[in-house]
Coordinates of C-alpha atoms in Angstrom, one line a residue:
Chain A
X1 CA 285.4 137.2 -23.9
X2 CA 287.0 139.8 -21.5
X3 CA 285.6 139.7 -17.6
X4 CA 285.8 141.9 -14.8
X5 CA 289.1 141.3 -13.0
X6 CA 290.1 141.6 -9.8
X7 CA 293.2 141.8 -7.7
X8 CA 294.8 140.7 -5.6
X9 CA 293.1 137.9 -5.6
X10 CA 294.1 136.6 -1.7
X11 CA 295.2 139.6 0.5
X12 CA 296.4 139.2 4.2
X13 CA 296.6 141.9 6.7
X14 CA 296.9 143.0 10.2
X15 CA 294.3 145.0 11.9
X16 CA 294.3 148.6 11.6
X17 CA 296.1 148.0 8.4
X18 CA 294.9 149.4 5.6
X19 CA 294.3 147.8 2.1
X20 CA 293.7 148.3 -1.3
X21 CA 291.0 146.3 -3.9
X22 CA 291.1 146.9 -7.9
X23 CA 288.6 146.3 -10.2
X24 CA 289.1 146.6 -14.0
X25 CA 285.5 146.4 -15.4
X26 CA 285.0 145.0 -19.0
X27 CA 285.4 147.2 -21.8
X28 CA 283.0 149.7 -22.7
X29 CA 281.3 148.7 -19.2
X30 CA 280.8 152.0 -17.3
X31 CA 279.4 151.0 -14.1
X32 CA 281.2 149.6 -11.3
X33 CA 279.4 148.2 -8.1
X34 CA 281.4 146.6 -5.3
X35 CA 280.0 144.0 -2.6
X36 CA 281.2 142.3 0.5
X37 CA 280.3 138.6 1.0
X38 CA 280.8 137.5 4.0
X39 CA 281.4 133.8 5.4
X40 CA 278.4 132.3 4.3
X41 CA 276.8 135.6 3.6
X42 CA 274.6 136.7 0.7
X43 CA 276.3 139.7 -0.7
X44 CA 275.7 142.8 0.0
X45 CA 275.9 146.2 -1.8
X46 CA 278.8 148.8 -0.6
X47 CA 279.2 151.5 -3.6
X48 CA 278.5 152.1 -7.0
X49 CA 280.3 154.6 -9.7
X50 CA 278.9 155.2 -13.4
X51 CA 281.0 157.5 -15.7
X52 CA 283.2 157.9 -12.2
X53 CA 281.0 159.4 -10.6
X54 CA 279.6 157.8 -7.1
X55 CA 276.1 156.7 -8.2
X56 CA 274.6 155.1 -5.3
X57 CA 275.9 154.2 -1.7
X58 CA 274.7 151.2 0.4
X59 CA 276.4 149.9 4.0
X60 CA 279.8 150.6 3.5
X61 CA 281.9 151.8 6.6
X62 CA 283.3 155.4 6.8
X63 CA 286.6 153.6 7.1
X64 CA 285.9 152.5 3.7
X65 CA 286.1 154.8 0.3
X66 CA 286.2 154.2 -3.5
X67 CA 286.8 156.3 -6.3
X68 CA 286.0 155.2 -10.2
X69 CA 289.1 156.7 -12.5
X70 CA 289.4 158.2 -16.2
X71 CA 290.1 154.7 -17.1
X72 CA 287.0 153.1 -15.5
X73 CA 289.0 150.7 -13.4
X74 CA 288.1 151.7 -9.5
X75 CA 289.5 150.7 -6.6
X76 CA 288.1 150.2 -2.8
X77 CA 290.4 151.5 0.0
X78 CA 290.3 150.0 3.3
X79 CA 291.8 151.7 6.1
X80 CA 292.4 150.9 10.3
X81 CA 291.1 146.9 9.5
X82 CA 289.1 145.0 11.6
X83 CA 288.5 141.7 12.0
X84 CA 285.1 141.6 10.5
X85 CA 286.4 143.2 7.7
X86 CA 287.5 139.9 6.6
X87 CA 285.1 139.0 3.8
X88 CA 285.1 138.1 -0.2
X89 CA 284.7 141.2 -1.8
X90 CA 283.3 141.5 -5.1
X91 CA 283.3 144.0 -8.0
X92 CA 280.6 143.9 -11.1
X93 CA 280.3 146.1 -14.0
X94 CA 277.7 146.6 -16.0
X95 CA 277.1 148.0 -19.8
X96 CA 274.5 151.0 -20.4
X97 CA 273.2 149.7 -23.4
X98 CA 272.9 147.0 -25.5
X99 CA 270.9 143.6 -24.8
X100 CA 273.0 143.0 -21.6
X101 CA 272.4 146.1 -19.9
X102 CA 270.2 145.1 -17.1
X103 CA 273.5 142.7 -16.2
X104 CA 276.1 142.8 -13.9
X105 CA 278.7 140.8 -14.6
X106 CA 281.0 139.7 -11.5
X107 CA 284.3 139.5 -11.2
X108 CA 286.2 136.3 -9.3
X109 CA 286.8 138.5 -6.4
X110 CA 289.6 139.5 -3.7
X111 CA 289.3 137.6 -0.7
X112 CA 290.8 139.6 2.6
X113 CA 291.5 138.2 5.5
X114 CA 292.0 140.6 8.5
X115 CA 294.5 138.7 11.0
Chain B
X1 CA 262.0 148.6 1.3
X2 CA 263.8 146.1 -1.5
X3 CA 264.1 142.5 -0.2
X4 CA 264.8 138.9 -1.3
X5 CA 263.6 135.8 0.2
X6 CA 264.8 132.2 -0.7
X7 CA 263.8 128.6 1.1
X8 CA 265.8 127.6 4.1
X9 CA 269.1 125.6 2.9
X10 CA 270.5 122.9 2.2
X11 CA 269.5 120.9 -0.2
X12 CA 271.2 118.0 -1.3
X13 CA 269.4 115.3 -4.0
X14 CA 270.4 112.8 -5.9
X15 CA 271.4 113.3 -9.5
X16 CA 268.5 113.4 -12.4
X17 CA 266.2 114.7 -9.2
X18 CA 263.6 117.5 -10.1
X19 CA 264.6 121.0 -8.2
X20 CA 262.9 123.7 -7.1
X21 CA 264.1 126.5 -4.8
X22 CA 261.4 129.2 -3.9
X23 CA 262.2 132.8 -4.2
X24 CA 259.9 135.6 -3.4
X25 CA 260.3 139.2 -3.3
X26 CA 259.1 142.7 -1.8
X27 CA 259.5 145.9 -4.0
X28 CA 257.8 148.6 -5.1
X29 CA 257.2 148.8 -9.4
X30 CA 258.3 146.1 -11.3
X31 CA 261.8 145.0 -10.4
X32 CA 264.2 142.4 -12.4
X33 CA 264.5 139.2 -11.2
X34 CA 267.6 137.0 -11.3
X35 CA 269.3 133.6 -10.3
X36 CA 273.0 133.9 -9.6
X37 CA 274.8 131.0 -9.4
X38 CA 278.4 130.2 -7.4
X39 CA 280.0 127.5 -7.6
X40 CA 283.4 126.9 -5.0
X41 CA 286.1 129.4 -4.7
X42 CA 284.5 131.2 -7.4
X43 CA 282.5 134.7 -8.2
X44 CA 279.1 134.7 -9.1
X45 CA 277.6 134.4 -12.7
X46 CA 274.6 134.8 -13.9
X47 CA 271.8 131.9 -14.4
X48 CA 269.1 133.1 -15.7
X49 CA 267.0 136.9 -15.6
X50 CA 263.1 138.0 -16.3
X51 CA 262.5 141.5 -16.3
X52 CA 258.6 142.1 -16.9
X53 CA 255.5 139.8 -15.0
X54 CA 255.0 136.5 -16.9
X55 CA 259.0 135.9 -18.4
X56 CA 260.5 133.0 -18.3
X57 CA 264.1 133.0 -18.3
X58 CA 265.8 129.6 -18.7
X59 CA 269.6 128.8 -19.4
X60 CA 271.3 125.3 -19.0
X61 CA 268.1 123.6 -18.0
X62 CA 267.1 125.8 -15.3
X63 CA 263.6 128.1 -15.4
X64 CA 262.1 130.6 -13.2
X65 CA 259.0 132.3 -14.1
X66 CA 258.8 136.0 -13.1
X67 CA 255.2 135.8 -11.4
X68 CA 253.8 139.5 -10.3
X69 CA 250.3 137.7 -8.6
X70 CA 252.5 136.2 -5.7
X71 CA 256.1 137.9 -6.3
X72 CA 257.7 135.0 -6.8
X73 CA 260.6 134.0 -8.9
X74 CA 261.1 130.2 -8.1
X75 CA 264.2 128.2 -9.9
X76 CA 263.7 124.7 -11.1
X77 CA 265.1 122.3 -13.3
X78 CA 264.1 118.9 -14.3
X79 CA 267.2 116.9 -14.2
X80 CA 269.9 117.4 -11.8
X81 CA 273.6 117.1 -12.0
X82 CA 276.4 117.0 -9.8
X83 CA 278.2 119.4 -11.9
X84 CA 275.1 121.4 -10.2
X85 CA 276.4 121.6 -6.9
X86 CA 276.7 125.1 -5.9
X87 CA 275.1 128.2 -3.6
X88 CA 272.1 130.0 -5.6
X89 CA 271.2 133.5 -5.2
X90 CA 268.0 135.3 -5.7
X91 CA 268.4 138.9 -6.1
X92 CA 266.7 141.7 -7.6
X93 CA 267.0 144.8 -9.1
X94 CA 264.2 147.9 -8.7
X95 CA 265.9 150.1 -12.2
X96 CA 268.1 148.9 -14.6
X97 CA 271.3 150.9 -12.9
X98 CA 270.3 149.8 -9.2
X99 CA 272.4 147.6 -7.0
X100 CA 271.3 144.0 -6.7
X101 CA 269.6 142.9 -3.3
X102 CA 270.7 139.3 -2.9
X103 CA 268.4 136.2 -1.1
X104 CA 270.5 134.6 1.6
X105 CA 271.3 131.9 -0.7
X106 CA 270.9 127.9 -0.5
X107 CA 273.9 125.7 -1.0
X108 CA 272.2 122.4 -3.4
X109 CA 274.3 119.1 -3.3
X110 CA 273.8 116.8 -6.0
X111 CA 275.0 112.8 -4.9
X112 CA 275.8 110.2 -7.7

């Protein structure tokens, strides 16, 4: 069965870099949700898009932004890096019907380190 | 507001042990309840799920009952594995389109 995917996977950068996280839901999914895990962290909820639309917004930086495209695949843009920025960031997407609608379904993750 | 609680960490037992991990919750209405489970250098999949007071959701020999009286939503399984070796996450969900608030996790080591 298709799953969420993620990439990159790994991504390296300097501080005040900026960065860029995809997310390709799974098809016919329409909700995206994106979280940051940090080292021996619970995850926690940055942003969320349903029919690209920004849906709900948790504790995500103003040097962070996301959009959700036609396509439903969103991406998380990261700009002037910091080292606490360096996290496991996860994206989840999530059907509006059906018997699995109540679930979000995880992707691996793109793990950034912020040098 | 929305929030998770699990048992301090970490566990470790020996294999064919009886687990439980505790899990309670604060939130207004009747939330959904899940266990996430992750196992090393990996994302996080789903365990089990109860969405209404008195479900039991179960999958691969884990249960948690979905109990409204003491919001609780504790994880156990009778029989432990190695191959069950992994962090565990609470979370919860107010509405069926909400984000997930997530426990703090408890990393469970299963010995030979």
């Amino acid at each position: 069965a298709a799953g969420v995917i993620q990439s990159p996977r790994h991504l390296i950068k300097e501080k005040r870099e900026t960065a860029t996280l995809k997310c390709y839901p799974i098809p016919r999914h329409d909700t995206v949700y994106w979280y940051q895990q940090g080292p021996g962290q619970d995850p926690q909820f940055l942003i969320s898009f349903y029919e690209k639309m920004q849906s709900d917004k948790g504790s995500i930086p103003d040097r962070f932004s996301a959009q959700q495209f036609s396509d439903y695949h969103s991406e998380l843009n990261m700009s002037s890096l910091e080292l606490g920025d360096s996290a496991l960031y996860f994206c989840a997407s999530r059907p509006t019907s059906g018997i699995s609608y109540l679930e979000q379904f995880f992707g691996p993750g793109t793990r950034l380190t912020v040098l | 507001g929305n929030s998770v609680t699990q048992m301090e960490g970490p566990v470790t037992l020996s294999e064919e042990a009886f687990l439980t991990i505790n899990c309670t919750y604060t939130a207004t209405g009747y939330p959904s309840l899940f266990w996430y489970v992750q196992y090393p250098g990996e994302g996080l999949q789903l365990l089990l799920k109860a969405t209404k007071a008195d479900d039991k959701g179960s999958n691969k020999g884990f249960e948690a009952t979905y109990r409204k009286e003491t919001t609780s939503f504790h994880l156990e399984k009778g029989s432990v594995q190695v191959s069950d070796s992994a962090v565990y996450f609470c979370a919860l969900s107010p509405r069926a389109n909400s984000k997930l608030t997530f426990g703090k996790g408890i990393t469970l080591s299963v010995r030979p």
